[in-house]
Short mmCIF file of C-alpha atoms in Angstrom, two decimals:
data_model
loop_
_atom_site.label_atom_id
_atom_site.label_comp_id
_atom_site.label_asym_id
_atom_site.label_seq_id
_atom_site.Cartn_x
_atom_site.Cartn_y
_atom_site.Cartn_z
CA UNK A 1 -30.23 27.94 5.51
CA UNK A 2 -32.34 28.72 8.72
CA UNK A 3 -31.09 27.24 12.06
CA UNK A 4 -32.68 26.19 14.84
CA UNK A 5 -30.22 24.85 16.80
CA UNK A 6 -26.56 24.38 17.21
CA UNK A 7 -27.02 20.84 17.93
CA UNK A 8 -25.22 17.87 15.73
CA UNK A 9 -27.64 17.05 13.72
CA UNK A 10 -28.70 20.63 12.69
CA UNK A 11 -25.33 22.00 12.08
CA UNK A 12 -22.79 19.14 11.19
CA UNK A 13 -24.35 19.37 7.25
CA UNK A 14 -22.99 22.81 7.30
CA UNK A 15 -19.76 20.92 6.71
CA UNK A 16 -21.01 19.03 3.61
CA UNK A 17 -22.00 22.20 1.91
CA UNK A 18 -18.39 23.34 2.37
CA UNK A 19 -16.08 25.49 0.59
CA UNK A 20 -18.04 26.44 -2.98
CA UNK A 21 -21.83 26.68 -2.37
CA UNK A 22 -23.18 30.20 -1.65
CA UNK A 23 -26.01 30.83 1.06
CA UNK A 24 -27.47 33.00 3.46
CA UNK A 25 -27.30 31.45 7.36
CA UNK A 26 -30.30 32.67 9.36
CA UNK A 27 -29.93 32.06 12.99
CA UNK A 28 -30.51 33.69 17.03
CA UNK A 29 -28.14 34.67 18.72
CA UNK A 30 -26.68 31.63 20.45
CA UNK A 31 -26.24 29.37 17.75
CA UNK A 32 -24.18 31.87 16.29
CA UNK A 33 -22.35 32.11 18.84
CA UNK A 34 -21.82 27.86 18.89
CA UNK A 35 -21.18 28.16 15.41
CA UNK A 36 -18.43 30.79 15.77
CA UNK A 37 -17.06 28.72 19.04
CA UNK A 38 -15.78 26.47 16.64
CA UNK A 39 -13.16 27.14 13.76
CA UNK A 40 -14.33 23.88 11.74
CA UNK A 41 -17.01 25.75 10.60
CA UNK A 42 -14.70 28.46 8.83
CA UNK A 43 -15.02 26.19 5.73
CA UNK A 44 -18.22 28.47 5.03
CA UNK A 45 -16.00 31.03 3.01
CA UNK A 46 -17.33 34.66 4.49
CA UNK A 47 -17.05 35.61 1.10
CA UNK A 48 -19.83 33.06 0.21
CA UNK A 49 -21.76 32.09 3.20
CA UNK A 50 -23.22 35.53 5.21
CA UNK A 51 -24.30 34.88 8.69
CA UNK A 52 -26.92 37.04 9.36
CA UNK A 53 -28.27 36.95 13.05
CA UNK A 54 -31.68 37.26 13.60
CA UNK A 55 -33.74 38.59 16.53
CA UNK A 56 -35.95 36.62 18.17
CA UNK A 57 -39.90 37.41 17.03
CA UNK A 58 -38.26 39.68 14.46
CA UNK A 59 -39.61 38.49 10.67
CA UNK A 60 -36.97 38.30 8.16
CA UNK A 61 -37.21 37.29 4.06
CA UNK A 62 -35.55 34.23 2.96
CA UNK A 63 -36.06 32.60 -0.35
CA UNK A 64 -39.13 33.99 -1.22
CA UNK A 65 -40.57 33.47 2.48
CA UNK A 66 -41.16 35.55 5.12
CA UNK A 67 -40.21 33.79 8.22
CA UNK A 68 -39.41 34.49 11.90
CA UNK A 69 -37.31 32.20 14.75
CA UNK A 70 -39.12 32.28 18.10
CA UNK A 71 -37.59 30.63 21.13
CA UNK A 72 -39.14 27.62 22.52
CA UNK A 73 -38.17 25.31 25.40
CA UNK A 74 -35.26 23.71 25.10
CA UNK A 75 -31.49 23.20 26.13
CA UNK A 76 -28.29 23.83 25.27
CA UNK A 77 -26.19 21.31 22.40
CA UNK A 78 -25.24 18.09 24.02
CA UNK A 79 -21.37 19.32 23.21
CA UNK A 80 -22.01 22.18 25.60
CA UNK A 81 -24.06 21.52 27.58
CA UNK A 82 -22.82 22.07 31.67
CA UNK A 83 -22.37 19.37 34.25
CA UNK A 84 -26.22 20.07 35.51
CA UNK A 85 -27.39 21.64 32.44
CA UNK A 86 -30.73 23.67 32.64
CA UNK A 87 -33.56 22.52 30.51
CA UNK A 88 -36.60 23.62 29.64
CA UNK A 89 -35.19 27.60 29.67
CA UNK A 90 -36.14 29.87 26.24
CA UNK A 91 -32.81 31.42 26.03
CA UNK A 92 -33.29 30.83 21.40
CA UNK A 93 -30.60 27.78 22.06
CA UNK A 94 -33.66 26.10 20.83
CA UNK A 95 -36.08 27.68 18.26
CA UNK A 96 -39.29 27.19 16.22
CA UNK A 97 -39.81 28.61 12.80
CA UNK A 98 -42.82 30.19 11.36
CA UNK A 99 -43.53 30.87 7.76
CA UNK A 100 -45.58 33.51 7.91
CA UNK A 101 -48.84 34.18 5.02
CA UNK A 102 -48.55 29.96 5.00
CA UNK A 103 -48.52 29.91 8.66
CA UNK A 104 -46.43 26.81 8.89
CA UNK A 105 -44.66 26.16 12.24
CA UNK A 106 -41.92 24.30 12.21
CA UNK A 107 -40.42 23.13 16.09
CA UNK A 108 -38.41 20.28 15.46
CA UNK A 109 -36.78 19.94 19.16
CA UNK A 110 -38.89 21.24 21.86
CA UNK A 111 -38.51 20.62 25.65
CA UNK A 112 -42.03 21.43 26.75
CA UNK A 113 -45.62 22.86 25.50
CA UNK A 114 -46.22 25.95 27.52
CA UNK A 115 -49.42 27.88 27.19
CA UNK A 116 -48.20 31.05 25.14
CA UNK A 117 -46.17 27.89 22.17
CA UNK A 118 -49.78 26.01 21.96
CA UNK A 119 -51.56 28.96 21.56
CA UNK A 120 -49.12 30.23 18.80
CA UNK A 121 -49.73 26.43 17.33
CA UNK A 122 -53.64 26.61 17.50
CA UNK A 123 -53.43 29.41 15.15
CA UNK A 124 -50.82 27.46 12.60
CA UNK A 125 -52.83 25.43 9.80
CA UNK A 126 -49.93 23.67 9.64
CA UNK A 127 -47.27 22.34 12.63
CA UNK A 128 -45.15 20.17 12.22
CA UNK A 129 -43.76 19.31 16.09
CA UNK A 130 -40.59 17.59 17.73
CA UNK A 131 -41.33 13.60 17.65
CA UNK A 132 -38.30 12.80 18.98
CA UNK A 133 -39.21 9.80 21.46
CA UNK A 134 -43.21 8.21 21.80
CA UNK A 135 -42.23 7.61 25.60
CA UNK A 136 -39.84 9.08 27.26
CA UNK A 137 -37.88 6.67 29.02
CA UNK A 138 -37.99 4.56 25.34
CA UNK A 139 -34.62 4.49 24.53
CA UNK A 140 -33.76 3.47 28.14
CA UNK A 141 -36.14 0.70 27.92
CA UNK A 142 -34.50 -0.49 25.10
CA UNK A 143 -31.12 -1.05 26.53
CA UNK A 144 -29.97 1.93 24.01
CA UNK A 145 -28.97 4.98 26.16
CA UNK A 146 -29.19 6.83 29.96
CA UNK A 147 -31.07 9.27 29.13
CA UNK A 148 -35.04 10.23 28.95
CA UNK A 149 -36.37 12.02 26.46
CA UNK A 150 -36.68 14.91 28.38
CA UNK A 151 -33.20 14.74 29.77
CA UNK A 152 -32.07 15.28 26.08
CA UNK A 153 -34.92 18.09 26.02
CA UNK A 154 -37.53 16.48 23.66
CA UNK A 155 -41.09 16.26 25.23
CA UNK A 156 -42.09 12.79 24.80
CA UNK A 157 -45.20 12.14 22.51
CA UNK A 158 -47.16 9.57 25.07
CA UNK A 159 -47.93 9.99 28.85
CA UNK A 160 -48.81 12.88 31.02
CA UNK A 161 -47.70 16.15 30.03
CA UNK A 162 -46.84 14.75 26.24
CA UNK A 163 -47.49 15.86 23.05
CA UNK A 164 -49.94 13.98 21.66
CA UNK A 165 -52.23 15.32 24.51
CA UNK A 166 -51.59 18.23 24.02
CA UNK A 167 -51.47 18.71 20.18
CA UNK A 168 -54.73 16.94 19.16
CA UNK A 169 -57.07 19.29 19.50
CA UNK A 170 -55.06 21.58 17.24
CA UNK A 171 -57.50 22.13 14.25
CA UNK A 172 -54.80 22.52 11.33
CA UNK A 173 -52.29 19.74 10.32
CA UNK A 174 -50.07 17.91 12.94
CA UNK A 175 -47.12 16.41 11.85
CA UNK A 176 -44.48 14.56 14.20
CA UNK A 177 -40.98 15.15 12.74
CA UNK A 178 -37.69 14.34 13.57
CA UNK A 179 -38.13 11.20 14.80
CA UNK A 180 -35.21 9.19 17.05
CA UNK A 181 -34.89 5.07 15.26
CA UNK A 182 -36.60 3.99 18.35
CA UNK A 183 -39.57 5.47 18.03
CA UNK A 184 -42.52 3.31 17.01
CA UNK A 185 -43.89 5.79 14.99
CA UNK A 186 -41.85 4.76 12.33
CA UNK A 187 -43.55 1.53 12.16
CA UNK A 188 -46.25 1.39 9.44
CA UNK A 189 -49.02 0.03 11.31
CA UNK A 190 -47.56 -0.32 14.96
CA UNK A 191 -50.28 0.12 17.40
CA UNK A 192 -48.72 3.40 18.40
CA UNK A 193 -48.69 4.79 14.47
CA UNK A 194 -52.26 3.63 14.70
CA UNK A 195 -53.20 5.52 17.63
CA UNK A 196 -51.72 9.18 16.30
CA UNK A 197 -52.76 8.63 13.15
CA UNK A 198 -56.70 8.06 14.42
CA UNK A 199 -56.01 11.36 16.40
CA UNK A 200 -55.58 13.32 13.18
CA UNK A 201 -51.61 13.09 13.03
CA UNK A 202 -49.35 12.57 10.28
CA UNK A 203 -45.88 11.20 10.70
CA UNK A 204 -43.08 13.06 8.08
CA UNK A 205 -41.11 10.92 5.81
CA UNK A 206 -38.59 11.35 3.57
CA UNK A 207 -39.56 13.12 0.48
CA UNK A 208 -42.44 14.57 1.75
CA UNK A 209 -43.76 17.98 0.34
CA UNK A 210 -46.16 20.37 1.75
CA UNK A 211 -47.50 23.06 -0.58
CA UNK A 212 -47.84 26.15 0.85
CA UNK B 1 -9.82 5.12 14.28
CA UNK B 2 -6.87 6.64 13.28
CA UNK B 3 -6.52 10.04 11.97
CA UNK B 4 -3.75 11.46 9.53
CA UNK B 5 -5.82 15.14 9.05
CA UNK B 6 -7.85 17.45 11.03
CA UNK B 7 -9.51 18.32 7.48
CA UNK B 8 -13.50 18.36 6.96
CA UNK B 9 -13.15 14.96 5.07
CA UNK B 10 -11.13 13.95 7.66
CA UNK B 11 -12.52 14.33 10.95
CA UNK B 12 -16.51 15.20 9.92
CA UNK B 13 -17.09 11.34 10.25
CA UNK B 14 -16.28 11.34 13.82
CA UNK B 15 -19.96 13.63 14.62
CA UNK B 16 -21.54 10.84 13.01
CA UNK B 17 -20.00 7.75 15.14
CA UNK B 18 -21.17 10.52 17.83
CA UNK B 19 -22.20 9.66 21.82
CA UNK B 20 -23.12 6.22 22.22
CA UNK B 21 -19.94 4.76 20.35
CA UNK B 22 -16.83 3.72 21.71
CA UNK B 23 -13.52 3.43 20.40
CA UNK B 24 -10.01 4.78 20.05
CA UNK B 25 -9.01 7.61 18.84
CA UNK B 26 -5.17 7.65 17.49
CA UNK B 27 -3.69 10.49 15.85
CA UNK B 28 -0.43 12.90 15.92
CA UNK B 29 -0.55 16.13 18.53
CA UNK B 30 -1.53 18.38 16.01
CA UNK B 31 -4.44 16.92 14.62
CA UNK B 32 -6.14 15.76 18.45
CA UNK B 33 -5.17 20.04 19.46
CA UNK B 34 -7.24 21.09 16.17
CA UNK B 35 -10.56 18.44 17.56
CA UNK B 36 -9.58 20.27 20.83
CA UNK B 37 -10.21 23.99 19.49
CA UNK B 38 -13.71 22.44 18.43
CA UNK B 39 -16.19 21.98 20.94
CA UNK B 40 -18.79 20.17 18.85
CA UNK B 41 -16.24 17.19 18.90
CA UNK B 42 -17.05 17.08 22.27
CA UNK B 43 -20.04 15.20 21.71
CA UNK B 44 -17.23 11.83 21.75
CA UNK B 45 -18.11 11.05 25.17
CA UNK B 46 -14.68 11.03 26.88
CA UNK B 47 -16.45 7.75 29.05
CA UNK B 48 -16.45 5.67 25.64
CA UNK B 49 -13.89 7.54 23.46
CA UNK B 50 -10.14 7.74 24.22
CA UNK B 51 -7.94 9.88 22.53
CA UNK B 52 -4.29 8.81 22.30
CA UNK B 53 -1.61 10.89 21.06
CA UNK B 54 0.92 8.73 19.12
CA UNK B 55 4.14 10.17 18.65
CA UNK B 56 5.75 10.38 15.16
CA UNK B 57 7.47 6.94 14.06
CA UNK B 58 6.25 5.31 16.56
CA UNK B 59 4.54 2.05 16.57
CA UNK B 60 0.98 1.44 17.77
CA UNK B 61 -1.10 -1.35 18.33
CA UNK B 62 -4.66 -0.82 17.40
CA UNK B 63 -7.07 -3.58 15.78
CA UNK B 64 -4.58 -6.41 15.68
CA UNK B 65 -2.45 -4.53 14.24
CA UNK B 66 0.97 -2.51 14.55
CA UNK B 67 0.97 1.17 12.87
CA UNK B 68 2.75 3.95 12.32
CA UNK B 69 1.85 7.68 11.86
CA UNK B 70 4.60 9.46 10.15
CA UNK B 71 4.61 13.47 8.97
CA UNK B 72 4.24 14.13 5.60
CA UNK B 73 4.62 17.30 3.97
CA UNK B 74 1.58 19.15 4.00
CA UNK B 75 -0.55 22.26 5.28
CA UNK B 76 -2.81 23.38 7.60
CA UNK B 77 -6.52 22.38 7.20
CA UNK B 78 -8.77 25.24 5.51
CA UNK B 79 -10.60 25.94 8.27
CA UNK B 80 -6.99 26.67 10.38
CA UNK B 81 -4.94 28.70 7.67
CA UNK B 82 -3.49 31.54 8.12
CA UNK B 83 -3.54 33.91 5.34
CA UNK B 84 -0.35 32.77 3.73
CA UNK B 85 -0.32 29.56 4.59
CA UNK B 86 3.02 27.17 4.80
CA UNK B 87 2.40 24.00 2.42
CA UNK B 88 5.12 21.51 2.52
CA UNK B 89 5.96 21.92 5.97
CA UNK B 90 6.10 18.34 8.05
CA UNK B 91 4.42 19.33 10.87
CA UNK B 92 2.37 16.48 11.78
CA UNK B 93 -0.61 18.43 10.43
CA UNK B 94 -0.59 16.11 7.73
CA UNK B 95 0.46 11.84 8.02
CA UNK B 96 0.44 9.03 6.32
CA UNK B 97 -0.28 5.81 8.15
CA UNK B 98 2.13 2.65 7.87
CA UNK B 99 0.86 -1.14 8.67
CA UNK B 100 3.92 -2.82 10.04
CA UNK B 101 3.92 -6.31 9.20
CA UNK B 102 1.69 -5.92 5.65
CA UNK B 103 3.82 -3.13 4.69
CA UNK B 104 1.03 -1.21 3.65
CA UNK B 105 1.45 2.60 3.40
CA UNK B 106 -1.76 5.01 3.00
CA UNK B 107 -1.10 8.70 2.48
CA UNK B 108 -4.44 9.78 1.28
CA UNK B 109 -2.90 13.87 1.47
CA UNK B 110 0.73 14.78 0.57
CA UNK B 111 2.16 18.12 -0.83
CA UNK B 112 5.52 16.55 -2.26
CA UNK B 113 7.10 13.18 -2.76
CA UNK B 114 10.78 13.86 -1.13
CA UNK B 115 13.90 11.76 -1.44
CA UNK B 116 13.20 10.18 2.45
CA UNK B 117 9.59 9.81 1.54
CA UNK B 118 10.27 7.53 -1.66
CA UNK B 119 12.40 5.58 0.18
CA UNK B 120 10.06 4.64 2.59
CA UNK B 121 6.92 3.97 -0.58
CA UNK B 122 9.65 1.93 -2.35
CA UNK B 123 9.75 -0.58 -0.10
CA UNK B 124 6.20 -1.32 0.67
CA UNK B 125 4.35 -3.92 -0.92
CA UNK B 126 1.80 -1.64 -0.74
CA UNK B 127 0.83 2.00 -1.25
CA UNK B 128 -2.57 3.83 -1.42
CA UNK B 129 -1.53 7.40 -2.15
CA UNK B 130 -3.08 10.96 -2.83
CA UNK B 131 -4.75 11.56 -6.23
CA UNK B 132 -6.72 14.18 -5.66
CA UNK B 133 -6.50 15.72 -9.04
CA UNK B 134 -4.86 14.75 -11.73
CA UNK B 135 -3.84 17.59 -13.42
CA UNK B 136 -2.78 20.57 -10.88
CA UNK B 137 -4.95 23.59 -12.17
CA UNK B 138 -7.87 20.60 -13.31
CA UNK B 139 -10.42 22.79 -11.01
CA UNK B 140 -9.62 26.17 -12.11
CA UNK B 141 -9.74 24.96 -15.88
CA UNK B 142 -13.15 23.47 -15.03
CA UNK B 143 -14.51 26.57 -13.70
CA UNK B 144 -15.02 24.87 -10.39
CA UNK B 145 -12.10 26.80 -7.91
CA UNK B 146 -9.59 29.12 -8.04
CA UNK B 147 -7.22 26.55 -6.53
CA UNK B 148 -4.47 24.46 -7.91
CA UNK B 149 -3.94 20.99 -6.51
CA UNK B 150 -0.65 22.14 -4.62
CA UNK B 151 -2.40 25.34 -3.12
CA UNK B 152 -4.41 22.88 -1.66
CA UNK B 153 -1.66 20.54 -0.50
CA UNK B 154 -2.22 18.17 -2.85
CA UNK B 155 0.83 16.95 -5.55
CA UNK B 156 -0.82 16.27 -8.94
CA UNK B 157 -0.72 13.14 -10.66
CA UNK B 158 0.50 14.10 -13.84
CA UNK B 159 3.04 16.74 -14.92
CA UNK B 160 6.51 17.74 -13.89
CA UNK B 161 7.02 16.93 -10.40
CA UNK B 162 3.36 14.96 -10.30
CA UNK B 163 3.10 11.48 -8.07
CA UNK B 164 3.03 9.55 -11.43
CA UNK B 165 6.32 10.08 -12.54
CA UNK B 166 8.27 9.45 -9.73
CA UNK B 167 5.65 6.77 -8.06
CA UNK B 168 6.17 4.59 -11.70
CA UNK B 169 9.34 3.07 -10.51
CA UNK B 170 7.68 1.89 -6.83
CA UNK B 171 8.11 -2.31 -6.84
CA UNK B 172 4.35 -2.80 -5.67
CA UNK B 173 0.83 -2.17 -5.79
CA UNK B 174 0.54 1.38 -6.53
CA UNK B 175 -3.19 2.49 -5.60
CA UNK B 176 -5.07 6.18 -5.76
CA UNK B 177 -7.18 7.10 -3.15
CA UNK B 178 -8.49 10.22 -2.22
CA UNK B 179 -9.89 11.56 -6.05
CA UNK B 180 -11.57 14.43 -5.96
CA UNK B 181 -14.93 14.70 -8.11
CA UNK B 182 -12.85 16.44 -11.11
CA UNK B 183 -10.53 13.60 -11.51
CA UNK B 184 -10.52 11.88 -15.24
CA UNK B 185 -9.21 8.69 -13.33
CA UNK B 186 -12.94 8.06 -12.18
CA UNK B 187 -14.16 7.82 -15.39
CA UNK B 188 -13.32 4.29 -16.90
CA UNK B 189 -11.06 3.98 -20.05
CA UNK B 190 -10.80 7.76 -19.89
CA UNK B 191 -6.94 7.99 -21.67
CA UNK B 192 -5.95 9.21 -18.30
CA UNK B 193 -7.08 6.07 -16.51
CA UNK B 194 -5.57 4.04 -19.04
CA UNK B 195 -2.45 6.14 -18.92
CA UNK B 196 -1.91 5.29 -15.05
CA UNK B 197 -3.39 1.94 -15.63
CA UNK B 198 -0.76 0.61 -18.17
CA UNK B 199 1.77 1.93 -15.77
CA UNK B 200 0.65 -0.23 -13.04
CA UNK B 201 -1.31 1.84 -10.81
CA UNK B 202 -4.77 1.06 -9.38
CA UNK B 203 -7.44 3.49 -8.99
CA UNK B 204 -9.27 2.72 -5.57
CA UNK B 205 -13.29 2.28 -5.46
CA UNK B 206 -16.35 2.00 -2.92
CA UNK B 207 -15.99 -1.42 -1.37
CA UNK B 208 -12.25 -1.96 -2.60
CA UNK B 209 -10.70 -5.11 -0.09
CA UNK B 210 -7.15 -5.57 -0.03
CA UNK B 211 -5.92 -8.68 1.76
CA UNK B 212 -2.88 -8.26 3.99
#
């Protein structure tokens, strides 16, 4: 199990595995450190589950792979996050993976594209990149939640300073992933699906493989 | 929501309902001081979720309708045990919940069936009740743990001292809840089933209604 964040949604399956199943938890630093914040996650018996912590850049083997977190823009988990919480900062809160020989990146939350990230993704032949929200104010819009996209530290894929513009002229394969239910990039044939799909993207969807 | 356990199966649901719903959350001191110690629980928005502490015995009103959380004996989750941990002990760690009114009585985790207890399950009309295993060392013999049922704070169903036995006798519906994967009672017409079956007792199932 690699990490990439201490967030909800990348750590609360960590409770389903409970108890019996044996694994090897790759993380940085911090989301260690979240991890070991709370005792809930003491159903990973030590005796079973080793937590090994990782350095950031630093290329470790797992299953057969030979992989490496690297920070990336981001923010700290919702859960603990401060009153005015910073975002944006690369403190490895938030992380990329790359699978190195395959040279698949893998940066499922991302708060913004800076020069040194796109030029790491230029080289990948395969990315596949935060989709979180198409705009950013989306889920707003919709009646669904305060926040912006990059309030919850997802670059938005449309607009200035998005993804899409600044992905597409990536020459290997671009893949939006972890995608929020508003997002109309789940729509098969939605004018925005359409539009990123014209532009060379894929969208992930369950079941999907990707051989190495 | 109300809570009788601050175990994984217990409380892992609530990261789910996470940040945009709102309801109640009702539960004995121990179990809301074990969400405390987590952090990630903070993602319950305190704006949309309030957490009231019930004291034992007494009555509650919470979706039309008036409950009780009362101790039963118990343990400690896993995550929160010490190294030889107490099991039995009513603590409030562990509760059953019981519907005024209905009569209903759920106590989906219980370590013993005492004198007081029985009394109270003898004169409700209806009882869901703990059958995680029915056979105390059923996991060990299956290769699967090194745990009996009672190590895990769980009576057994069948055997000296198991729920069956002394739940037999109980006036009303007589329903178990809470089976773990290794239980023969999920396996129809197993002579287990049958066993409990011909003695009166329901097994509970996905989608199960019961009309108070």
């Amino acid at each position: 199990v690699v990490l990439t964040n201490g967030d909800v949604d990348h750590v609360a399956g960590l409770l389903t595995l409970r108890e019996r199943h044996a694994f090897t938890l790759f993380a940085l630093a911090p989301v260690h450190a979240l991890l070991a914040q709370n005792p809930i996650f003491g159903v990973l018996d030590p005796a079973r589950v080793r937590r090994v912590e990782v350095a950031p850049g630093a290329r470790f083997a797992a299953a057969g792979l030979e992989l490496e977190l690297f920070p990336v823009p981001g923010k700290a988990p919702l859960y603990a996050e401060e009153a005015e919480p910073e975002i944006g900062g690369e403190t490895g809160e938030t992380a990329g993976v790359f699978v190195h020989g395959a040279g698949l990146a893998y940066v499922p939350g991302c708060a913004a594209l800076t020069p040194p990230l796109l030029d790491r993704l230029h080289g990948a032949p395969v990315v596949l990149f935060d989709g979180t929200l198409y705009a950013d104010d989306e889920m707003i819009r919709a009646g669904l939640g305060e926040k912006t996209g990059r309030r919850m530290g997802h670059i938005p894929i449309a607009g200035p300073g998005g993804s899409f513009a600044a992905l597409a002229p990536l020459p290997g394969r671009k893949i939006y992933v972890h995608l929020n239910n508003t997002n109309p990039l789940l729509i098969e044939g939605s004018p925005e699906r359409l539009r990123v799909e014209a532009a060379g993207f894929e969208v992930a969807h369950d079941g999907m493989e990707i051989a190495l």
